[in-house]
mmCIF file of C-alpha atoms and ligand atoms in Angstrom:
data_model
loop_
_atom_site.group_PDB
_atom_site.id
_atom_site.type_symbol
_atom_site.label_atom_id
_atom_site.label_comp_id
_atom_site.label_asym_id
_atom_site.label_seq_id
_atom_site.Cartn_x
_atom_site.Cartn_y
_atom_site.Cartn_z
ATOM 1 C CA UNK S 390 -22.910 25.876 -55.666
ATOM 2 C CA UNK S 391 -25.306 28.181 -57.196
ATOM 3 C CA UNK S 392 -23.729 27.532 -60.773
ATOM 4 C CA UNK S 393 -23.837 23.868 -60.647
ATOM 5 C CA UNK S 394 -27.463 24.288 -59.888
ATOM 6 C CA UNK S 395 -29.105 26.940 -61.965
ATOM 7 C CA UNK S 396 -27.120 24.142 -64.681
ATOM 8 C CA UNK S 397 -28.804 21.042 -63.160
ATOM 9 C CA UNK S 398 -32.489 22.939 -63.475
ATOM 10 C CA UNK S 399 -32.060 23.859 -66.778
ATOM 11 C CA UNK S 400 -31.138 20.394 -67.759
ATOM 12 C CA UNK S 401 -33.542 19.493 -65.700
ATOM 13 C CA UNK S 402 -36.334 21.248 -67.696
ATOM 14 C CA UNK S 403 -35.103 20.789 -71.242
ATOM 15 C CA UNK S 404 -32.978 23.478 -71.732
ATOM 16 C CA UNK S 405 -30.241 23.029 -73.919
ATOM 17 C CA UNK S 406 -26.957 24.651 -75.577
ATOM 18 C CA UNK S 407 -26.210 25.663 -72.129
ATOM 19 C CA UNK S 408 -22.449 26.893 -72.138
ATOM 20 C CA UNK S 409 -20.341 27.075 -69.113
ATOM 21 C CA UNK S 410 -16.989 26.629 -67.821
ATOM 22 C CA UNK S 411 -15.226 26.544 -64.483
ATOM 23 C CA UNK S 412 -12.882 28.606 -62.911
ATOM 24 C CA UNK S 413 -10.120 26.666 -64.164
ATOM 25 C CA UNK S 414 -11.047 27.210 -67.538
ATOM 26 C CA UNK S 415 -12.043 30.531 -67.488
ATOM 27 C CA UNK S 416 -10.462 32.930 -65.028
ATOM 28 C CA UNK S 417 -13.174 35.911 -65.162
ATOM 29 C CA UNK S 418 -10.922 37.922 -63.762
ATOM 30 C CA UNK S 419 -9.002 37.932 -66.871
ATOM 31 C CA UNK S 420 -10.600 40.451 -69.192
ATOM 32 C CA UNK S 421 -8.795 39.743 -72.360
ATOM 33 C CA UNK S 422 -10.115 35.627 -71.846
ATOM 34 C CA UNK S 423 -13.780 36.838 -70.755
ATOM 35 C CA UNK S 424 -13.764 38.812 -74.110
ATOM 36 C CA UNK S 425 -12.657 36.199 -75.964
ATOM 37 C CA UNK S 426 -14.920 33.743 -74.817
ATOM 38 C CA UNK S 427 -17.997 36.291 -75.561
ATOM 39 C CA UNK S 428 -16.882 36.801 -78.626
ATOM 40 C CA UNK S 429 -16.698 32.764 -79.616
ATOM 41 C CA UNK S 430 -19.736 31.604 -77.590
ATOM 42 C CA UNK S 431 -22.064 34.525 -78.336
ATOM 43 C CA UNK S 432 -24.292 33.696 -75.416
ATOM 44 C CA UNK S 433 -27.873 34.690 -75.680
ATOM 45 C CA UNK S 434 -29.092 34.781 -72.123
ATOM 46 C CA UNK S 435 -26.463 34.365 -69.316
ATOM 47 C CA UNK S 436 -26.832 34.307 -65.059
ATOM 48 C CA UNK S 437 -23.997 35.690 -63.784
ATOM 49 C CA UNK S 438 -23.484 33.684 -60.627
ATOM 50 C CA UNK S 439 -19.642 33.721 -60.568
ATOM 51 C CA UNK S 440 -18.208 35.454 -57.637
ATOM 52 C CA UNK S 441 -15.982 34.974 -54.579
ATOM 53 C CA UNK S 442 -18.206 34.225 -51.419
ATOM 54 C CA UNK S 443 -17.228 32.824 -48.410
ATOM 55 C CA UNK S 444 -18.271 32.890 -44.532
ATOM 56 C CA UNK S 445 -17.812 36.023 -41.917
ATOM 57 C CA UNK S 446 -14.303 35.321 -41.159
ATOM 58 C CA UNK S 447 -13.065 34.719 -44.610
ATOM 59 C CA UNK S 448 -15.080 38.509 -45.711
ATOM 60 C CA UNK S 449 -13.250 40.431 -42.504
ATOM 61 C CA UNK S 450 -9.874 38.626 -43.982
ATOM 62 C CA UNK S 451 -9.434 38.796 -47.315
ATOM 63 C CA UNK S 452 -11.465 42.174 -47.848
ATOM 64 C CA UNK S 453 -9.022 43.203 -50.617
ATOM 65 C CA UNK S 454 -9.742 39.652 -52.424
ATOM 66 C CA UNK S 455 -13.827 40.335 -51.978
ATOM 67 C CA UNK S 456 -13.470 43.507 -53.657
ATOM 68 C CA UNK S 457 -10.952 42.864 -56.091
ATOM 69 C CA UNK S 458 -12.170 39.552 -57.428
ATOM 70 C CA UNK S 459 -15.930 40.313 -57.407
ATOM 71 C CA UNK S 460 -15.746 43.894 -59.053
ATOM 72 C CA UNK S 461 -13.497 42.671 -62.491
ATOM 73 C CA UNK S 462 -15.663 39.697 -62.418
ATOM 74 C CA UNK S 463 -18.964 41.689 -62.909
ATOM 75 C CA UNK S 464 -17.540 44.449 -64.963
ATOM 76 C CA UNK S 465 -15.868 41.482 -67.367
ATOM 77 C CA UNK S 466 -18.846 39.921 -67.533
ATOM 78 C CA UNK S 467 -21.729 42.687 -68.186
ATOM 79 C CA UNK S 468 -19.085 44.802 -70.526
ATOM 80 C CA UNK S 469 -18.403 41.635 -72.766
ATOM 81 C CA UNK S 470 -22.498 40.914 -72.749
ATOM 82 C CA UNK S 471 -23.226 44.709 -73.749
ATOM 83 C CA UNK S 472 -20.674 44.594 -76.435
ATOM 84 C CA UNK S 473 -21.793 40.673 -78.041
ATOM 85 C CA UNK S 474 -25.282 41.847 -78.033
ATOM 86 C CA UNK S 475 -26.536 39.341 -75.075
ATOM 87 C CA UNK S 476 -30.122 39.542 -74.917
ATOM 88 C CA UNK S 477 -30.732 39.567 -71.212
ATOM 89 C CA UNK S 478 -27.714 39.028 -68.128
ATOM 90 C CA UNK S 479 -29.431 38.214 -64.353
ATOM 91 C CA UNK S 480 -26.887 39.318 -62.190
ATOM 92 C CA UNK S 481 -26.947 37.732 -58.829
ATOM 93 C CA UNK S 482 -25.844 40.108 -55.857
ATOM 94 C CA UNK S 483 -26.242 39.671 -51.922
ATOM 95 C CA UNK S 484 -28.563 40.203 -49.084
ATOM 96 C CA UNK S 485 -25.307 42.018 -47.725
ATOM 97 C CA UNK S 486 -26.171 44.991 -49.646
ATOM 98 C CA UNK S 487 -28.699 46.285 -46.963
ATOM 99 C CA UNK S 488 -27.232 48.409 -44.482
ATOM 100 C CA UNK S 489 -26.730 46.991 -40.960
ATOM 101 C CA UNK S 490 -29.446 48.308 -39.292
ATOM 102 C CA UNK S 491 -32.358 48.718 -42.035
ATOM 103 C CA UNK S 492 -35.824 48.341 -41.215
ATOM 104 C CA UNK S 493 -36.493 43.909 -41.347
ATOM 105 C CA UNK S 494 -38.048 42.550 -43.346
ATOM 106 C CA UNK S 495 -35.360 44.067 -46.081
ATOM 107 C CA UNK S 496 -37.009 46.067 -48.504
ATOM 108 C CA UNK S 497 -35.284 46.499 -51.976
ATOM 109 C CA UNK S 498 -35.733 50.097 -51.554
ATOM 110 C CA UNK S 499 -33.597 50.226 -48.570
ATOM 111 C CA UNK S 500 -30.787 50.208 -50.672
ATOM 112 C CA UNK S 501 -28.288 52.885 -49.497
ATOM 113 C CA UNK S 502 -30.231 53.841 -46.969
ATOM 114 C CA UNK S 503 -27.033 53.176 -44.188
ATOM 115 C CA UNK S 504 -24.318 52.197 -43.182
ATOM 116 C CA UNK S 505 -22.771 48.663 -44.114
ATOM 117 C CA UNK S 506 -22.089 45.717 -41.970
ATOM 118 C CA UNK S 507 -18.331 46.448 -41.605
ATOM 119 C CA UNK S 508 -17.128 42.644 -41.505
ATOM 120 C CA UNK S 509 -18.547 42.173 -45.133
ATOM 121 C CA UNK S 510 -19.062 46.175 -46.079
ATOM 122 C CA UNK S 511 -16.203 44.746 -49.704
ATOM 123 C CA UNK S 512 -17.783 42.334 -50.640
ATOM 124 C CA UNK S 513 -21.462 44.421 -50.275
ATOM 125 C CA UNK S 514 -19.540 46.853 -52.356
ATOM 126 C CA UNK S 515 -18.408 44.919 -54.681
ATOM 127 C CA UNK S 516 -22.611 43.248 -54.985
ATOM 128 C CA UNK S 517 -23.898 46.775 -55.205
ATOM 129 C CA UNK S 518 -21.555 47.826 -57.748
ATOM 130 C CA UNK S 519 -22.877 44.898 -59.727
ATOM 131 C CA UNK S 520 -26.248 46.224 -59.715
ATOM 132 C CA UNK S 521 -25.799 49.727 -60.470
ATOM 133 C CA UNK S 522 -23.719 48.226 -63.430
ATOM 134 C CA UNK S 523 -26.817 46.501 -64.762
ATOM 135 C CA UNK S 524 -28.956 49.576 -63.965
ATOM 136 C CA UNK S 525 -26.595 51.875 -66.063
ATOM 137 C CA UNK S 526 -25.991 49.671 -69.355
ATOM 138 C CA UNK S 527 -29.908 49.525 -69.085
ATOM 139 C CA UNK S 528 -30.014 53.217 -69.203
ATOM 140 C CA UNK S 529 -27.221 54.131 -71.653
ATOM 141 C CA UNK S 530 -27.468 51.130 -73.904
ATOM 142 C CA UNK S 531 -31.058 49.772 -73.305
ATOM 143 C CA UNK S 532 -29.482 46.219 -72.041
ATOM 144 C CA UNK S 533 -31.612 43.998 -70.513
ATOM 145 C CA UNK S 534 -29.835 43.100 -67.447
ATOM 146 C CA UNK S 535 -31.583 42.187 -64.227
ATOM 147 C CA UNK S 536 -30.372 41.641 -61.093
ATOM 148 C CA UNK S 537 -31.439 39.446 -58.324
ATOM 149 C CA UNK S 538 -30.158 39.764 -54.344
ATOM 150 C CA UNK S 539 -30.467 36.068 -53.242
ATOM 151 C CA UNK S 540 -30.348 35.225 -49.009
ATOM 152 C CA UNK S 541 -27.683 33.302 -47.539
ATOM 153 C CA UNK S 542 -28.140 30.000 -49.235
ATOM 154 C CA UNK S 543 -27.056 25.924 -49.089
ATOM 155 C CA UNK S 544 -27.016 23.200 -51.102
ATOM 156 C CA UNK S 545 -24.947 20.343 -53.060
ATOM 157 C CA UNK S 546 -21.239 21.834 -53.921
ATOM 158 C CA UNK S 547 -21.217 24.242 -50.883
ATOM 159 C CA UNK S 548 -17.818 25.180 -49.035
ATOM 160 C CA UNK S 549 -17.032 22.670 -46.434
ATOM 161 C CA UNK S 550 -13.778 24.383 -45.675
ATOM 162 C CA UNK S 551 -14.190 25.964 -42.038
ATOM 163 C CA UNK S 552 -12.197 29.277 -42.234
ATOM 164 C CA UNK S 553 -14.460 30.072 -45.670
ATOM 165 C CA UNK S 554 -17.246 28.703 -44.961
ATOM 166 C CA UNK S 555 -21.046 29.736 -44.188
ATOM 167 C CA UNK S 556 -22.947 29.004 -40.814
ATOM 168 C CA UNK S 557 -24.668 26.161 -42.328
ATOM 169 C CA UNK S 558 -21.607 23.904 -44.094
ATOM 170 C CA UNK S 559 -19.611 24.914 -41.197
ATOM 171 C CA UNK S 560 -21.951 23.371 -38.663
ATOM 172 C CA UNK S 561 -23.230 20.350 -40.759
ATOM 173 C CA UNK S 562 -19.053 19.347 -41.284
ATOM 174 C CA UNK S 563 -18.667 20.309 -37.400
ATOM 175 C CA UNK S 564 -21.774 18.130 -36.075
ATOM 176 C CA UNK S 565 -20.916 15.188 -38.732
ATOM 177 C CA UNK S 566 -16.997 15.221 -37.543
ATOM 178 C CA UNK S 567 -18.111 15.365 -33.421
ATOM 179 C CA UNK S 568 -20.488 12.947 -33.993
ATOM 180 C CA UNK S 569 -17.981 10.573 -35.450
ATOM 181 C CA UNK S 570 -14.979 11.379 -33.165
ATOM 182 C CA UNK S 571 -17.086 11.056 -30.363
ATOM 183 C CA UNK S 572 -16.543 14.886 -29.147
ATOM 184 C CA UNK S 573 -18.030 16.164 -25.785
ATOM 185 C CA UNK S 574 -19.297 19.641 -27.575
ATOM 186 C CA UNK S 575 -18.975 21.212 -31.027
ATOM 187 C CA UNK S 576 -17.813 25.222 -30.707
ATOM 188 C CA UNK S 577 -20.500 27.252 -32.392
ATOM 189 C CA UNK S 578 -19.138 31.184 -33.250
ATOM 190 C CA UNK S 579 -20.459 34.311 -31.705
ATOM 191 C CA UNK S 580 -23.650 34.440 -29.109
ATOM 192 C CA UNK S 581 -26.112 32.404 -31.349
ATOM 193 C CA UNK S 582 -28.563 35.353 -30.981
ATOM 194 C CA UNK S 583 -28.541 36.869 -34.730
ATOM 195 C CA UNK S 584 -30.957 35.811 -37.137
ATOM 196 C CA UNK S 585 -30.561 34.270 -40.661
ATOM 197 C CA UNK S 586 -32.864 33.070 -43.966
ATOM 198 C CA UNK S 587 -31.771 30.258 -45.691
ATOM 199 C CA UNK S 588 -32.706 29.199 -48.863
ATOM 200 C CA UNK S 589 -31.601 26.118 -50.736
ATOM 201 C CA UNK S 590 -29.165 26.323 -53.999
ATOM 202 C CA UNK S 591 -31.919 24.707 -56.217
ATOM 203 C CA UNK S 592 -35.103 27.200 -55.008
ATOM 204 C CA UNK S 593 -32.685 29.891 -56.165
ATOM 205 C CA UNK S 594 -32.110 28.415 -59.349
ATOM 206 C CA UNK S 595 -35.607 27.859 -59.933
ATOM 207 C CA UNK S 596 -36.638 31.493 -58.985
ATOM 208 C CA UNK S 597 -33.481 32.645 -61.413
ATOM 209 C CA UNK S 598 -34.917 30.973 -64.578
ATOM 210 C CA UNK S 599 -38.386 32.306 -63.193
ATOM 211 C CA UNK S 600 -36.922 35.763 -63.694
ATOM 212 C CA UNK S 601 -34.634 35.138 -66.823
ATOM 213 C CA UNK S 602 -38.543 34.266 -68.419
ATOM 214 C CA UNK S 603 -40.837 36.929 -66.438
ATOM 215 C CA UNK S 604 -38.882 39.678 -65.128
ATOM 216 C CA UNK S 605 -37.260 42.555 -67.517
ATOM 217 C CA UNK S 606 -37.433 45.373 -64.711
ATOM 218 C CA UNK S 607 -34.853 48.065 -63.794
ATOM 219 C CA UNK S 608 -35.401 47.407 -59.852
ATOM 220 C CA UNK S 609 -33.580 44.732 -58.688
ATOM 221 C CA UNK S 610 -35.463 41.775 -56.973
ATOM 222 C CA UNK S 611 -35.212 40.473 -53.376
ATOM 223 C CA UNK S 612 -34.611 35.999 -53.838
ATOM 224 C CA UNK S 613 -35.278 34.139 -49.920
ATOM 225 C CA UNK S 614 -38.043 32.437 -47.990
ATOM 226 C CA UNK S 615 -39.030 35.063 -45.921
ATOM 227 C CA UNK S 616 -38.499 32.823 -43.109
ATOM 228 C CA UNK S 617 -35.776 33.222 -39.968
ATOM 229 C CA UNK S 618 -34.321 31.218 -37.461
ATOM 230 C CA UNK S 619 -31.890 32.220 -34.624
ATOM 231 C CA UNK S 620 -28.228 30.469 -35.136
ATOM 232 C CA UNK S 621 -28.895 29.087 -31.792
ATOM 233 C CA UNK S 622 -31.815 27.522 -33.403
ATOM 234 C CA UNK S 623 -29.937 26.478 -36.899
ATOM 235 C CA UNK S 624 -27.385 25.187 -34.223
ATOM 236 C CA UNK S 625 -30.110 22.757 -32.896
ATOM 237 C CA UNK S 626 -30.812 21.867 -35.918
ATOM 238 C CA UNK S 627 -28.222 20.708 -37.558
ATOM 239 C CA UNK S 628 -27.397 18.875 -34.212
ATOM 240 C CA UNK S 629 -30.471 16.803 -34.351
ATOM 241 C CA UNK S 630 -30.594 16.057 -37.921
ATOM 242 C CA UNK S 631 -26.716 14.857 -38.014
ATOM 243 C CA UNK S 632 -27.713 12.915 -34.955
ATOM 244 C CA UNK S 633 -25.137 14.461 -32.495
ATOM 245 C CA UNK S 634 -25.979 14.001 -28.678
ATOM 246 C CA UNK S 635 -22.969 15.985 -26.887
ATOM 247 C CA UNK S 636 -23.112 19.405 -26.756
ATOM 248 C CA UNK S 637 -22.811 23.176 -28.267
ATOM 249 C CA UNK S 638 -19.960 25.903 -26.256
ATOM 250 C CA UNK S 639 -20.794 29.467 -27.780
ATOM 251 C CA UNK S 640 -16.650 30.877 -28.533
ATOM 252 C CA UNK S 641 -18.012 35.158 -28.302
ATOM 253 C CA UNK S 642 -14.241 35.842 -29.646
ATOM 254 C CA UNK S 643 -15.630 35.552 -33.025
ATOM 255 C CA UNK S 644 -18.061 38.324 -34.085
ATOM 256 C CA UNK S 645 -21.794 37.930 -34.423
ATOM 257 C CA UNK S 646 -22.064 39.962 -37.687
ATOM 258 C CA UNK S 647 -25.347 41.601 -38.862
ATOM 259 C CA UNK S 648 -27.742 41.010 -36.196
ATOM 260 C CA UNK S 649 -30.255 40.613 -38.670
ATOM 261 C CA UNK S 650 -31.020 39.709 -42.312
ATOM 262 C CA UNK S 651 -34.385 38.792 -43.042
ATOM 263 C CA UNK S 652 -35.646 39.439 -47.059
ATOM 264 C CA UNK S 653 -38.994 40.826 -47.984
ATOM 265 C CA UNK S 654 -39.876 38.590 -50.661
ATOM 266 C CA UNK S 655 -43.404 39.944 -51.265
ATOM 267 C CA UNK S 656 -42.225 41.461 -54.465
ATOM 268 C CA UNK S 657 -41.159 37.647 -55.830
ATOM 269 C CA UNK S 658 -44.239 36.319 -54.185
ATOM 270 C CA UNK S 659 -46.322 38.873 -56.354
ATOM 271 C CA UNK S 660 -44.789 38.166 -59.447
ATOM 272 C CA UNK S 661 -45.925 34.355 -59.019
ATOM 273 C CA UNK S 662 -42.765 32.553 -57.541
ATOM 274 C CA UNK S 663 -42.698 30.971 -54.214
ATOM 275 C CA UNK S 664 -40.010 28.790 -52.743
ATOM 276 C CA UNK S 665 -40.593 24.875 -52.203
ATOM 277 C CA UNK S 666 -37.979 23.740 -50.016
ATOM 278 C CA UNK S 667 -37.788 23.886 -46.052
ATOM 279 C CA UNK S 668 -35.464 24.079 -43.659
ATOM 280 C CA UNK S 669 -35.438 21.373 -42.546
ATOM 281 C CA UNK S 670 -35.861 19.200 -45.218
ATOM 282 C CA UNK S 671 -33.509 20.959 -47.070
ATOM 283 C CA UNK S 672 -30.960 20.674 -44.519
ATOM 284 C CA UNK S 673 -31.087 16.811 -44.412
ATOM 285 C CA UNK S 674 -30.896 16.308 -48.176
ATOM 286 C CA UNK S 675 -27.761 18.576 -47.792
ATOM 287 C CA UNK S 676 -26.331 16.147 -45.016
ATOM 288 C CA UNK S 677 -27.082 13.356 -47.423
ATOM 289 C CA UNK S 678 -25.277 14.840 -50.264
ATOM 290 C CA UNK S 679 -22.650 15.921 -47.453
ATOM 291 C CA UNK S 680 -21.853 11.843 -46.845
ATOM 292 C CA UNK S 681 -21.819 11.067 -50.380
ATOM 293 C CA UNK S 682 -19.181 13.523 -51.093
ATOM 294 C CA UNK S 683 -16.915 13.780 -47.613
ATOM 295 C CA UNK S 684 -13.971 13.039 -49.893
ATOM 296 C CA UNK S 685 -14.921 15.822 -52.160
ATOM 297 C CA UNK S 686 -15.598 18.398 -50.001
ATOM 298 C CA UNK S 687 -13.012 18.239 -47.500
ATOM 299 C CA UNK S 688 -9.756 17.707 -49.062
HETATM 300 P P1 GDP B 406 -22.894 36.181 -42.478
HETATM 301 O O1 GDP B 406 -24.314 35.746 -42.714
HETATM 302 O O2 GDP B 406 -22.349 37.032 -43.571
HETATM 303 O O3 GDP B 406 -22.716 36.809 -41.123
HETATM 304 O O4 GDP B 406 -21.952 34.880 -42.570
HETATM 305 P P2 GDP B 406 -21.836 33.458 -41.836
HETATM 306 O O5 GDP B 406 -22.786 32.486 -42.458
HETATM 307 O O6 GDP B 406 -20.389 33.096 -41.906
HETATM 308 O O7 GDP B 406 -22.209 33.677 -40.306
HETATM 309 C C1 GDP B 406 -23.529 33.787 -39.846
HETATM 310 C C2 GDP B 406 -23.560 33.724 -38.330
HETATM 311 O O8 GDP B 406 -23.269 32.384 -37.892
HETATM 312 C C3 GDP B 406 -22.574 34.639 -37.614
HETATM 313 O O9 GDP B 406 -23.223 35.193 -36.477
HETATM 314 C C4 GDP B 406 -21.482 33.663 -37.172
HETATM 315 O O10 GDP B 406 -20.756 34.113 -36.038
HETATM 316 C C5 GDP B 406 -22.324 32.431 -36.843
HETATM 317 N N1 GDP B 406 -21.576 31.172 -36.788
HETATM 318 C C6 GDP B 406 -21.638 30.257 -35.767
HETATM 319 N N2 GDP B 406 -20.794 29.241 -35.983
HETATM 320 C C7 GDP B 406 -20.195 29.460 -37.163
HETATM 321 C C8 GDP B 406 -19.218 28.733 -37.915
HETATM 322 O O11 GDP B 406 -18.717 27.674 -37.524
HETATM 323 N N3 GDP B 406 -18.856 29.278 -39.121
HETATM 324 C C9 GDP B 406 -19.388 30.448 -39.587
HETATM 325 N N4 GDP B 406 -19.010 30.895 -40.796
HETATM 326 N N5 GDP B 406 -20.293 31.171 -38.877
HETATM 327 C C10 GDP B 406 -20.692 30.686 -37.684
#
């Protein structure tokens, strides 16, 4: 998702020799291919947004895979930009880096400051390893490599699958299939209470070219909309803009998670960049692009 856009912007905006490959192509977990492909593309700028993501459940289950995967990824990746001479790497981590009960709005400075969120505390490990990578090849080697800590975001090319999945894709394919089956209710996970920032795919990309041209800092930087709804309220939401009139059962076997994760942005704001898309508009282009590819995304 955030690959295929950070690529559409830059075409978008006349950039051009822009290299990439998917994960069939390129397993990044291979270090001996990741090398190789360094060494033949000599990138000059690259966003590392390659990672394995995936909803609350899919974290708490495959914690080994969220560590694993996302660790040889990022140490692949920055080690083969140090050694080919890449000018600058933006490294894209989490807002599951804060601990679970920091201060809101999330400061970057609140960085292991507490305890982690214990359903996605490898995959937070993983992130923060990412960015103290950047922040030592920047000390020993004087590599420019940023990072930025995106919130939970959606867009075109999101996972529709419902044991991996995010909130939002989860409850846009859950509405869209109730609606059509004619279901009473949809089941919605945990209480609904805890509260969540969403920012679409293609703000993110824009604010990640922003600071592959502007930013060159050690500190990492906070990406979101400073802006929170409940999941109750997402819930509603995504009910009403699908178009679904039955009604939402709350199943409190699955676990609410963090009970909050909202991103002080006022460091992005201050460097000039400020997000364009809203909720809700955002969420029904996402339905839109949802219908056009139903095929696509669930398989
Ligand atoms: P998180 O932000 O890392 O906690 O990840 P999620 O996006 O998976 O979950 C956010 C919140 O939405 C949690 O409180 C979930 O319990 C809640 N939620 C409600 N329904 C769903 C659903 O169908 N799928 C997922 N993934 N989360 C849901």
């Amino acid at each position: 998702m955030v690959g295929s856009a950070i690529v559409r912007y830059l075409n978008a905006h006349g950039y051009q020799n822009i290299v990439a490959r998917t994960s069939s192509e390129l397993d990044l977990r291979n270090q001996e291919a990741v090398a190789t492909f360094f060494a033949d593309e000599k990138p000059d700028y690259v966003f590392l947004a390659a990672a394995k993501v995936g909803g609350i459940l899919a974290n708490n289950i495959y914690r080994a895979e969220f560590l694993y995967d996302n660790l040889i990824i990022e140490a692949n990746i920055i080690h083969s930009a140090y050694q080919n001479g890449v000018k600058k790497l933006l490294f894209l981590g989490s807002s599951c880096i804060y601990p679970k009960m920091a201060p809101q709005p999330l400061k970057e400075d609140y960085l292991l400051s507490g305890f982690l969120e214990p359903t996605n505390e490898p995959y937070a490990i993983a992130k923060i390893a990412g960015i103290k990578l950047c922040e030592a090849y920047r000390s020993q080697y004087g590599a420019n490599f940023v990072s930025a800590m995106p919130t939970n975001l959606y867009g075109p090319n999101d996972n529709y699958d419902l044991q991996g999945s995010h909130v939002l894709p989860a409850l846009i394919r859950k509405f869209h299939e109730a609606k059509v089956n004619n279901q009473e209710f949809v089941e919605v996970w945990g209480t609904g209470s805890p509260f969540r920032e969403f920012m679409h795919a293609d703000d993110l990309a824009e604010a990640c070219v922003y600071l592959m041209n502007n930013y060159d800092g050690e500190q990492f930087v906070n990406v979101g909309t400073g802006d929170e709804v409940t999941i109750k309220e997402l819930a509603e939401l995504v009910k009403e803009t699908v178009g679904f009139e039955g009604e939402l059962r709350w199943n409190t076997d699955k676990p609410d998670g963090t009970p909050r994760k909202l991103m002080d942005v006022s460091r992005l704001h201050d460097m000039g960049y400020k997000h364009r898309i809203g909720l809700r508009e955002g969420l029904a282009a996402t339905y839109q692009d949802f219908l056009k590819n139903e095929e696509v995304y669930v398989s």
